[in-house]
Coordinates of C-alpha atoms and ligand atoms in Angstrom, one line a residue:
M1353 CA -41.3 -87.5 82.1
T1354 CA -41.5 -88.4 85.8
Q1355 CA -43.7 -91.8 86.1
P1356 CA -45.8 -92.2 90.2
V1357 CA -44.5 -95.4 91.5
I1358 CA -47.3 -97.8 92.0
Q1359 CA -47.2 -99.0 95.4
D1360 CA -49.9 -101.9 95.3
E1361 CA -48.5 -104.1 92.8
K1362 CA -51.5 -106.8 93.3
L1363 CA -54.3 -104.4 93.4
K1364 CA -56.7 -105.9 96.4
N1365 CA -60.3 -105.4 97.0
F1366 CA -62.0 -103.1 99.1
I1367 CA -64.5 -105.1 101.4
E1368 CA -66.0 -103.6 104.8
G1369 CA -63.3 -100.9 104.9
I1370 CA -60.3 -103.7 104.6
W1371 CA -58.4 -103.5 101.9
K1372 CA -58.7 -108.1 101.4
A1373 CA -55.0 -109.6 99.9
D1374 CA -55.6 -112.6 98.6
D1375 CA -52.6 -115.1 96.9
S1376 CA -55.4 -118.1 95.9
K1377 CA -57.0 -115.3 93.1
T1378 CA -56.1 -115.1 90.1
Y1379 CA -54.5 -112.0 88.5
R1380 CA -54.6 -110.5 85.0
D1381 CA -51.9 -107.6 84.1
V1382 CA -52.3 -104.1 84.1
I1383 CA -50.8 -102.7 80.8
N1384 CA -50.4 -99.3 79.9
P1385 CA -51.3 -99.0 76.2
A1386 CA -49.0 -96.6 75.3
N1387 CA -45.7 -99.2 76.2
G1388 CA -47.4 -102.0 76.4
K1389 CA -45.7 -102.5 79.8
A1390 CA -47.5 -104.1 82.9
I1391 CA -48.2 -101.4 85.7
A1392 CA -50.3 -103.6 88.6
Q1393 CA -51.8 -107.0 88.8
V1394 CA -55.6 -106.9 88.9
P1395 CA -57.5 -109.5 91.2
L1396 CA -60.4 -111.6 89.4
S1397 CA -62.6 -111.7 91.7
T1398 CA -65.7 -114.5 92.4
K1399 CA -68.8 -114.1 93.3
K1400 CA -68.3 -115.0 96.4
D1401 CA -66.1 -111.7 96.9
V1402 CA -69.3 -110.3 95.5
D1403 CA -71.6 -111.9 98.5
E1404 CA -69.2 -110.7 100.8
A1405 CA -69.3 -107.0 99.8
V1406 CA -72.8 -106.9 100.2
Q1407 CA -73.1 -108.1 103.0
S1408 CA -71.0 -105.7 104.5
A1409 CA -72.4 -103.2 102.1
R1410 CA -76.3 -104.2 103.8
A1411 CA -74.6 -103.7 107.6
A1412 CA -73.0 -100.5 106.5
Q1413 CA -75.4 -98.6 104.5
K1414 CA -78.0 -99.0 107.6
K1415 CA -76.9 -97.1 109.3
W1416 CA -75.2 -94.5 106.9
A1417 CA -79.1 -93.8 106.0
L1418 CA -79.3 -92.5 109.9
I1419 CA -76.6 -90.1 109.2
P1420 CA -78.3 -87.2 108.6
A1421 CA -77.3 -85.8 104.0
P1422 CA -75.5 -82.8 105.2
R1423 CA -73.1 -84.8 107.0
R1424 CA -72.6 -87.5 104.5
A1425 CA -71.6 -84.2 102.3
E1426 CA -69.2 -83.5 104.4
I1427 CA -67.1 -86.8 103.5
L1428 CA -67.9 -85.8 99.9
F1429 CA -66.6 -82.3 100.2
R1430 CA -63.0 -84.2 102.1
V1431 CA -62.9 -86.5 99.1
G1432 CA -62.7 -83.5 96.9
Q1433 CA -60.5 -81.3 98.4
L1434 CA -58.2 -84.5 98.3
M1435 CA -58.9 -85.4 94.7
K1436 CA -57.6 -81.8 93.8
E1437 CA -54.7 -82.4 95.5
R1438 CA -53.7 -85.1 94.7
K1439 CA -55.0 -84.3 91.2
E1440 CA -51.4 -84.2 88.7
K1441 CA -51.0 -87.7 90.9
L1442 CA -54.1 -89.1 89.9
S1443 CA -53.7 -87.6 85.9
T1444 CA -50.7 -88.8 85.5
I1445 CA -51.5 -93.0 86.8
L1446 CA -54.8 -92.6 85.2
T1447 CA -53.0 -91.2 81.6
M1448 CA -50.3 -94.4 82.7
E1449 CA -53.9 -97.1 82.2
N1450 CA -56.0 -95.7 80.1
G1451 CA -53.4 -93.8 77.8
K1452 CA -55.3 -90.3 77.5
V1453 CA -52.8 -87.9 77.0
L1454 CA -52.3 -85.6 80.1
E1455 CA -54.0 -82.8 79.1
E1456 CA -57.0 -84.7 79.5
A1457 CA -56.7 -87.6 82.2
R1458 CA -56.3 -83.6 84.4
G1459 CA -59.7 -82.5 82.7
E1460 CA -61.0 -85.8 84.1
V1461 CA -59.5 -85.9 86.8
Q1462 CA -61.4 -82.7 87.6
E1463 CA -64.4 -83.9 86.0
G1464 CA -64.3 -85.8 89.1
I1465 CA -63.2 -83.0 91.5
D1466 CA -66.4 -81.1 90.0
M1467 CA -68.6 -84.0 91.1
A1468 CA -67.6 -84.2 94.7
F1469 CA -68.1 -80.7 95.3
Y1470 CA -71.5 -80.5 93.5
M1471 CA -72.9 -83.4 95.5
A1472 CA -71.6 -82.5 98.7
G1473 CA -73.9 -79.4 97.8
E1474 CA -76.8 -81.9 97.1
G1475 CA -76.0 -82.9 100.8
R1476 CA -77.9 -79.4 102.0
R1477 CA -80.8 -79.7 98.8
L1478 CA -81.7 -83.3 98.1
F1479 CA -84.9 -82.0 97.7
G1480 CA -88.4 -83.3 97.3
H1481 CA -91.9 -81.2 97.7
T1482 CA -94.4 -80.0 100.0
T1483 CA -97.8 -79.3 98.0
P1484 CA -101.1 -79.2 99.6
S1485 CA -103.3 -81.9 100.3
E1486 CA -106.8 -82.0 99.4
L1487 CA -108.1 -82.4 103.2
G1488 CA -108.2 -79.1 105.8
D1489 CA -105.5 -80.0 108.7
K1490 CA -103.3 -82.7 106.9
F1491 CA -99.7 -82.2 105.7
A1492 CA -98.4 -83.8 102.0
M1493 CA -95.0 -84.0 101.2
S1494 CA -92.2 -85.9 98.7
V1495 CA -89.0 -86.9 100.1
R1496 CA -86.3 -88.9 98.8
A1497 CA -85.7 -92.5 100.6
P1498 CA -82.1 -94.6 99.5
V1499 CA -82.5 -97.5 97.8
G1500 CA -79.9 -99.4 100.2
V1501 CA -77.3 -101.5 98.0
V1502 CA -76.3 -100.1 94.3
G1503 CA -74.4 -102.0 92.1
I1504 CA -71.9 -99.5 89.7
I1505 CA -70.2 -100.9 86.5
T1506 CA -68.2 -98.8 85.2
P1507 CA -65.6 -98.2 81.9
W1508 CA -62.2 -97.9 81.1
N1509 CA -62.7 -94.9 79.0
F1510 CA -63.0 -92.5 81.7
P1511 CA -62.5 -94.9 84.4
I1512 CA -62.6 -92.3 87.4
A1513 CA -65.4 -89.7 86.1
I1514 CA -68.1 -92.3 85.5
A1515 CA -67.6 -93.0 88.3
T1516 CA -67.5 -89.9 89.9
W1517 CA -71.1 -89.9 88.4
K1518 CA -72.8 -93.0 89.7
S1519 CA -70.9 -93.6 93.1
F1520 CA -71.0 -89.7 94.5
P1521 CA -75.1 -89.1 94.3
A1522 CA -75.5 -93.2 95.9
I1523 CA -73.2 -92.4 98.7
V1524 CA -74.8 -88.6 99.1
A1525 CA -78.3 -89.9 99.5
G1526 CA -77.5 -93.0 101.7
N1527 CA -76.7 -95.5 100.0
A1528 CA -74.3 -98.1 99.9
V1529 CA -72.2 -99.1 97.3
I1530 CA -70.8 -102.1 95.0
W1531 CA -68.4 -101.0 92.3
K1532 CA -66.8 -103.2 89.9
P1533 CA -64.2 -100.7 87.8
A1534 CA -63.0 -102.8 84.7
T1535 CA -60.3 -104.9 84.4
E1536 CA -58.0 -102.5 82.2
T1537 CA -58.1 -99.4 84.4
P1538 CA -58.4 -101.0 88.1
L1539 CA -55.7 -98.3 89.2
M1540 CA -58.5 -95.5 89.3
A1541 CA -60.3 -97.4 91.5
F1542 CA -58.2 -98.5 93.7
E1543 CA -57.0 -94.4 94.4
L1544 CA -60.2 -93.2 94.6
A1545 CA -61.2 -95.9 97.4
K1546 CA -58.0 -94.8 99.3
I1547 CA -59.6 -91.5 99.2
F1548 CA -62.3 -92.3 100.7
E1549 CA -60.7 -93.7 103.2
E1550 CA -59.2 -91.2 104.4
A1551 CA -61.9 -88.9 104.4
G1552 CA -64.0 -91.4 107.0
L1553 CA -66.5 -92.9 105.3
P1554 CA -67.3 -95.4 107.6
S1555 CA -66.2 -99.3 106.6
G1556 CA -68.6 -100.8 103.9
V1557 CA -70.1 -97.9 102.7
L1558 CA -68.2 -98.4 99.7
N1559 CA -67.3 -101.5 97.9
V1560 CA -64.5 -102.4 95.5
V1561 CA -64.5 -105.6 93.4
F1562 CA -62.4 -106.0 91.1
G1563 CA -62.9 -108.6 88.0
T1564 CA -64.5 -109.8 84.8
G1565 CA -68.3 -108.7 83.9
S1566 CA -68.6 -112.4 83.1
E1567 CA -67.7 -113.5 86.9
V1568 CA -67.9 -110.0 89.1
G1569 CA -70.5 -107.7 86.9
E1570 CA -72.8 -111.0 86.7
A1571 CA -73.1 -111.7 90.1
M1572 CA -73.8 -108.3 90.6
V1573 CA -76.4 -108.0 88.5
D1574 CA -78.3 -111.6 89.5
H1575 CA -77.4 -110.4 93.8
D1576 CA -81.2 -110.0 95.4
D1577 CA -79.9 -107.9 97.3
I1578 CA -78.5 -105.5 95.0
R1579 CA -81.3 -102.8 94.0
V1580 CA -79.8 -100.9 91.4
I1581 CA -77.6 -100.9 89.1
S1582 CA -75.7 -98.4 86.9
F1583 CA -73.7 -99.2 84.2
T1584 CA -72.0 -97.5 81.4
G1585 CA -70.7 -99.7 78.5
S1586 CA -71.3 -101.7 75.3
N1587 CA -75.2 -101.6 74.1
D1588 CA -74.8 -106.2 74.1
I1589 CA -73.7 -106.2 77.5
G1590 CA -76.4 -103.6 78.8
R1591 CA -79.5 -105.2 76.6
N1592 CA -78.5 -108.1 78.8
I1593 CA -78.3 -106.7 82.1
A1594 CA -81.6 -105.0 81.6
S1595 CA -83.2 -107.8 80.4
R1596 CA -81.8 -109.7 84.0
C1597 CA -82.7 -106.9 85.8
G1598 CA -85.9 -106.9 84.5
Q1599 CA -86.7 -110.3 85.6
K1600 CA -86.3 -108.9 89.1
L1601 CA -87.5 -105.6 88.9
K1602 CA -84.7 -104.2 89.3
K1603 CA -83.6 -100.3 88.8
V1604 CA -81.2 -100.3 86.0
S1605 CA -79.5 -97.3 84.1
L1606 CA -77.8 -97.9 81.2
E1607 CA -75.7 -95.7 79.3
M1608 CA -74.4 -96.9 76.2
G1609 CA -72.9 -96.1 73.5
G1610 CA -73.4 -93.2 70.6
K1611 CA -72.8 -92.7 66.7
N1612 CA -72.2 -89.2 67.4
A1613 CA -72.3 -86.0 64.5
V1614 CA -71.2 -82.7 63.6
I1615 CA -73.7 -80.5 61.2
V1616 CA -71.7 -78.0 59.2
L1617 CA -73.8 -75.9 58.0
D1618 CA -72.7 -73.7 54.7
D1619 CA -73.2 -70.8 56.7
A1620 CA -70.5 -71.6 59.1
D1621 CA -67.3 -70.6 60.4
I1622 CA -65.6 -73.1 58.9
D1623 CA -62.2 -73.0 61.4
L1624 CA -64.1 -73.0 64.5
A1625 CA -66.0 -75.9 62.7
V1626 CA -62.9 -77.8 61.9
E1627 CA -61.3 -77.1 65.6
G1628 CA -64.6 -78.5 67.0
I1629 CA -64.4 -82.0 64.9
L1630 CA -60.5 -82.1 65.5
W1631 CA -61.0 -81.9 69.1
S1632 CA -64.0 -84.2 69.6
A1633 CA -63.2 -86.7 66.8
F1634 CA -59.6 -87.2 67.7
G1635 CA -59.2 -86.0 71.4
T1636 CA -58.7 -89.1 73.2
S1637 CA -58.4 -91.6 70.3
G1638 CA -62.3 -91.5 69.6
Q1639 CA -62.7 -93.7 72.3
R1640 CA -65.4 -91.7 73.9
C1641 CA -69.1 -92.3 74.0
T1642 CA -70.0 -88.6 72.7
A1643 CA -66.8 -88.5 70.3
C1644 CA -67.9 -87.3 67.1
S1645 CA -67.7 -90.3 64.2
R1646 CA -69.7 -88.6 61.5
V1647 CA -69.4 -85.3 59.7
I1648 CA -72.5 -84.2 58.5
V1649 CA -71.6 -81.4 56.1
H1650 CA -73.3 -79.3 54.0
E1651 CA -72.1 -79.8 50.0
R1652 CA -71.6 -76.2 49.3
V1653 CA -69.0 -76.0 52.0
K1654 CA -67.9 -80.2 52.3
H1655 CA -64.4 -79.2 49.6
Q1656 CA -62.9 -77.0 51.6
L1657 CA -63.7 -78.7 54.4
E1658 CA -62.5 -81.6 53.9
K1659 CA -59.2 -79.7 52.9
R1660 CA -59.1 -78.1 55.5
L1661 CA -59.5 -81.2 57.4
I1662 CA -56.3 -82.8 56.1
E1663 CA -54.5 -79.7 56.3
E1664 CA -55.0 -80.0 60.7
M1665 CA -54.7 -83.5 60.3
E1666 CA -51.2 -83.6 60.0
N1667 CA -50.3 -81.7 63.4
L1668 CA -51.9 -84.2 65.2
T1669 CA -48.7 -86.3 66.9
I1670 CA -49.2 -89.2 68.1
G1671 CA -47.3 -91.5 71.1
D1672 CA -47.4 -91.5 74.4
G1673 CA -49.9 -89.4 77.0
L1674 CA -47.3 -88.5 79.2
D1675 CA -45.4 -86.7 76.9
E1676 CA -46.9 -83.2 77.1
S1677 CA -46.7 -82.5 73.3
V1678 CA -48.5 -85.5 72.1
K1679 CA -52.0 -84.9 71.0
V1680 CA -53.4 -88.4 70.5
G1681 CA -52.9 -91.0 72.6
P1682 CA -52.6 -94.7 72.4
I1683 CA -55.7 -97.5 71.3
I1684 CA -56.7 -99.1 75.0
N1685 CA -55.6 -102.9 73.8
A1686 CA -55.2 -104.8 70.9
Q1687 CA -58.5 -105.6 70.3
G1688 CA -60.0 -102.3 70.1
L1689 CA -57.1 -102.0 67.6
E1690 CA -58.2 -104.0 65.1
K1691 CA -61.9 -103.6 65.7
I1692 CA -61.5 -100.3 63.9
R1693 CA -58.5 -101.7 61.5
R1694 CA -62.2 -103.5 60.8
Y1695 CA -63.9 -101.2 60.3
I1696 CA -61.9 -99.3 57.9
Q1697 CA -61.5 -102.2 55.8
I1698 CA -65.7 -102.3 55.9
G1699 CA -65.8 -98.8 54.9
Q1700 CA -63.7 -99.3 51.6
K1701 CA -65.6 -101.9 50.5
E1702 CA -68.7 -100.2 50.9
G1703 CA -67.4 -97.6 48.5
A1704 CA -66.6 -94.5 51.4
K1705 CA -63.5 -92.6 49.4
L1706 CA -60.7 -92.9 52.6
I1707 CA -58.4 -89.8 51.9
K1708 CA -56.5 -89.4 55.4
G1709 CA -55.3 -92.3 57.6
G1710 CA -56.9 -95.5 57.5
Y1711 CA -53.8 -98.0 59.5
V1712 CA -52.0 -99.1 62.7
L1713 CA -48.6 -97.2 63.4
E1714 CA -46.2 -99.5 63.1
R1715 CA -43.0 -97.6 63.2
E1716 CA -40.4 -98.4 66.1
Q1717 CA -41.5 -96.2 68.9
Y1718 CA -45.4 -97.5 68.2
K1719 CA -44.2 -101.0 67.8
D1720 CA -44.5 -101.8 71.6
G1721 CA -48.3 -99.8 71.9
H1722 CA -51.2 -99.7 70.5
Y1723 CA -51.8 -97.2 67.8
F1724 CA -53.9 -95.9 65.1
A1725 CA -53.2 -92.9 62.8
P1726 CA -56.6 -90.3 63.2
T1727 CA -58.9 -91.2 60.0
L1728 CA -60.8 -89.1 57.7
F1729 CA -63.5 -90.7 54.8
T1730 CA -65.3 -88.5 52.7
D1731 CA -68.5 -89.8 50.6
A1732 CA -70.0 -91.7 53.0
A1733 CA -73.7 -92.7 52.8
L1734 CA -76.3 -92.8 55.5
N1735 CA -76.7 -96.2 55.3
M1736 CA -72.8 -97.6 56.0
R1737 CA -72.1 -99.4 58.3
I1738 CA -69.1 -97.0 59.1
S1739 CA -72.2 -94.2 59.1
Q1740 CA -74.2 -96.3 61.7
E1741 CA -72.4 -98.4 64.0
E1742 CA -69.9 -97.0 66.6
I1743 CA -66.2 -97.7 65.8
F1744 CA -64.6 -96.2 69.4
G1745 CA -61.0 -95.1 67.3
P1746 CA -60.1 -92.1 66.1
V1747 CA -62.3 -92.3 62.8
V1748 CA -64.9 -89.7 60.7
S1749 CA -66.9 -90.1 57.5
L1750 CA -68.1 -87.1 56.0
I1751 CA -72.0 -87.6 54.6
P1752 CA -72.8 -84.9 52.3
V1753 CA -76.0 -83.3 52.4
K1754 CA -78.0 -80.3 50.7
S1755 CA -79.9 -78.8 53.4
F1756 CA -80.1 -78.2 57.4
E1757 CA -83.2 -80.9 57.1
E1758 CA -81.4 -83.3 55.5
A1759 CA -78.8 -83.0 57.7
I1760 CA -81.5 -83.2 61.3
A1761 CA -82.6 -86.3 59.2
V1762 CA -79.2 -87.9 58.4
N1763 CA -78.3 -87.1 62.3
N1764 CA -81.4 -88.7 63.6
Q1765 CA -81.4 -92.0 61.4
V1766 CA -79.3 -93.6 63.6
E1767 CA -79.7 -96.8 66.5
F1768 CA -77.8 -94.5 69.3
G1769 CA -78.7 -91.2 70.3
L1770 CA -75.9 -89.4 72.9
S1771 CA -74.5 -86.7 71.4
S1772 CA -74.8 -84.1 68.3
S1773 CA -73.6 -80.7 67.1
I1774 CA -74.2 -77.6 64.9
F1775 CA -72.5 -75.1 63.4
T1776 CA -74.3 -72.5 62.2
Q1777 CA -74.3 -68.5 62.4
N1778 CA -78.0 -68.6 61.8
A1779 CA -79.8 -68.2 65.1
N1780 CA -83.4 -69.7 63.8
R1781 CA -81.5 -72.8 62.4
V1782 CA -79.8 -72.7 66.0
F1783 CA -83.4 -73.0 68.1
A1784 CA -84.3 -75.6 65.2
A1785 CA -82.0 -78.0 65.4
Q1786 CA -81.7 -77.5 69.4
R1787 CA -85.3 -79.2 69.2
D1788 CA -85.5 -81.4 66.5
L1789 CA -82.0 -83.0 67.0
D1790 CA -82.8 -86.4 68.8
T1791 CA -80.2 -86.4 71.0
G1792 CA -79.5 -86.5 74.6
I1793 CA -77.1 -83.8 74.4
V1794 CA -77.1 -80.6 71.8
Y1795 CA -74.0 -78.4 71.3
V1796 CA -74.0 -75.8 69.2
N1797 CA -71.0 -73.9 67.4
A1798 CA -68.8 -76.5 69.9
G1799 CA -67.8 -80.7 68.9
T1800 CA -69.9 -83.3 70.5
T1801 CA -67.3 -83.8 73.4
G1802 CA -67.5 -82.3 76.8
A1803 CA -70.3 -82.4 78.9
E1804 CA -70.3 -80.4 82.4
I1805 CA -71.2 -82.7 85.2
H1806 CA -74.6 -80.4 86.7
L1807 CA -76.3 -81.3 84.2
P1808 CA -77.2 -84.4 82.7
F1809 CA -76.1 -86.9 80.9
G1810 CA -77.3 -89.8 78.7
G1811 CA -79.2 -90.0 75.5
T1812 CA -82.7 -91.7 73.4
K1813 CA -82.6 -94.6 71.7
G1814 CA -80.1 -97.6 71.7
T1815 CA -77.5 -95.2 74.2
G1816 CA -80.4 -95.4 77.3
N1817 CA -82.7 -96.7 78.8
G1818 CA -84.3 -93.4 79.8
H1819 CA -81.6 -92.4 82.6
R1820 CA -78.6 -89.7 83.2
D1821 CA -76.1 -90.2 84.8
S1822 CA -74.7 -86.7 87.0
G1823 CA -76.2 -83.4 87.2
V1824 CA -79.3 -83.6 89.6
A1825 CA -81.4 -86.1 87.2
A1826 CA -78.5 -88.5 88.6
L1827 CA -80.8 -88.8 92.6
D1828 CA -83.6 -90.6 90.4
V1829 CA -81.4 -92.9 89.9
F1830 CA -79.5 -94.0 93.0
T1831 CA -83.6 -92.7 95.4
E1832 CA -87.0 -93.5 95.7
W1833 CA -89.1 -91.2 95.8
K1834 CA -91.9 -91.4 99.4
A1835 CA -94.9 -89.7 99.7
V1836 CA -95.8 -88.9 103.3
Y1837 CA -99.0 -87.5 104.5
V1838 CA -99.6 -86.1 107.9
D1839 CA -102.8 -85.6 109.6
Y1840 CA -102.8 -83.6 112.5
S1841 CA -107.1 -83.8 111.9
G1842 CA -107.2 -85.8 115.3
K1843 CA -109.8 -87.6 112.9
L1844 CA -110.5 -89.9 110.4
Q1845 CA -110.6 -88.5 106.9
R1846 CA -110.5 -90.2 103.8
A1847 CA -109.2 -88.8 100.7
Q1848 CA -111.1 -88.7 97.7
I1849 CA -114.2 -89.3 99.6
D1850 CA -114.4 -86.7 102.4
T1851 CA -114.7 -84.3 100.2
E1852 CA -117.6 -81.5 101.2
Ligands
UN1_2037 C1 -67.9 -91.0 78.1 O1 -67.7 -90.9 77.0 O2 -68.8 -92.0 77.9 O3 -68.8 -85.4 77.8 C2 -67.8 -89.8 78.8 C3 -68.1 -85.8 77.9 C4 -66.9 -86.3 79.1 C5 -67.5 -87.9 79.6 C6 -67.4 -88.8 78.6 N1 -67.4 -85.3 80.0 O4 -66.9 -85.8 76.7

């Protein structure tokens, strides 16, 4: 296992194009969750740093917005090329700070590369509409205008992909960005900011302020000159952000968790369903918003599915994600591990049957990291907490049902609405399911993870507030619609009045 040397032990904020060294700050260790070793130190910035970043962003944004979008896009294109050249290094650092296995880290970096080229293309579109005016000799159109300075707050579970879903559309649309990455995973932010710098992004268009949500995040949410907050994280924090932004009439885009299910009908290809469940439930150790944490199974195939899942779970090697033979990496930190352990107890108390896993791994090779055994509950009921609440770990609960209709109802009776999946070979059910599943993302004959960047990402109900990350829909978060009327009649024409 070759590990890249991480150059800057003490990370620095990136404000106005300058890496700001500051020894007076408090620093926190960045810990590799696979082995408990500190790999860097992240500064805990203050409101003052946010103010400074916003000031630099305001000035930079005015000039940036005047650069034609296709030119702005050329910088994103260069960012994509640099990410591609550095894919292996970025992926290795990502595995070291987040724990996800190298294959998945490469996938996440690829997601960012895809987003760069996709949004670079958007620089030559950014389409509005032209439409006939109701009056003669008058032209009407709608155009996208940048909002100004935007704030993005990103989570540790996809530290680079989610940052690209938010920052790339914001930048190509002519905004300046203040970015607060998660304190657990600041190295991806450091690497991406360096790439932007090398790609020639003007100073102040992207500013990175490291620190906690309660200090840096709150300062961003409350700052009058940040006109949009785009946040991915927990439901509690998202609600708090939404109400504070509401007070200030600030635009806010939220993406907050899921309780995603795979439905397995009695005509499903069971081997395929098993593969889909294993990948989407235990990949990233279940620490994806899109992770499968419920399997809604027709009672006729329940026994068969349980048996096959238990067999295959035996083959899930657990360990440090830098080891290419490992399939399931560590949990992000001790708190995350504790939360999962608590849910195992809750599930058992509620009467679900634990048939595989359910424990923290403590043997020699695991003792310095945070590892949890892939876990399977069966005979879970819809109203149990393990069937309703987000666990964010490698834990799946099987809920038996008697019909297709009941499966859809069980899927929909949760607070969240991010992703869902159905395994069936019946074409009528496929189409009925894609209509009736009430999530923002629906998969047929595939697990619940693996969204592609050119489609909208987000969910219904407790998952979000109606906005979407990635895809062309992301531009709606970072632009205002402007309606423009050009009257070339040479006389005053009054809409709705001079209609004859
Ligand atoms: C997340 O877990 O917040 O669809 C993002 C997926 C990935 C992104 C997940 N492309 O699973």
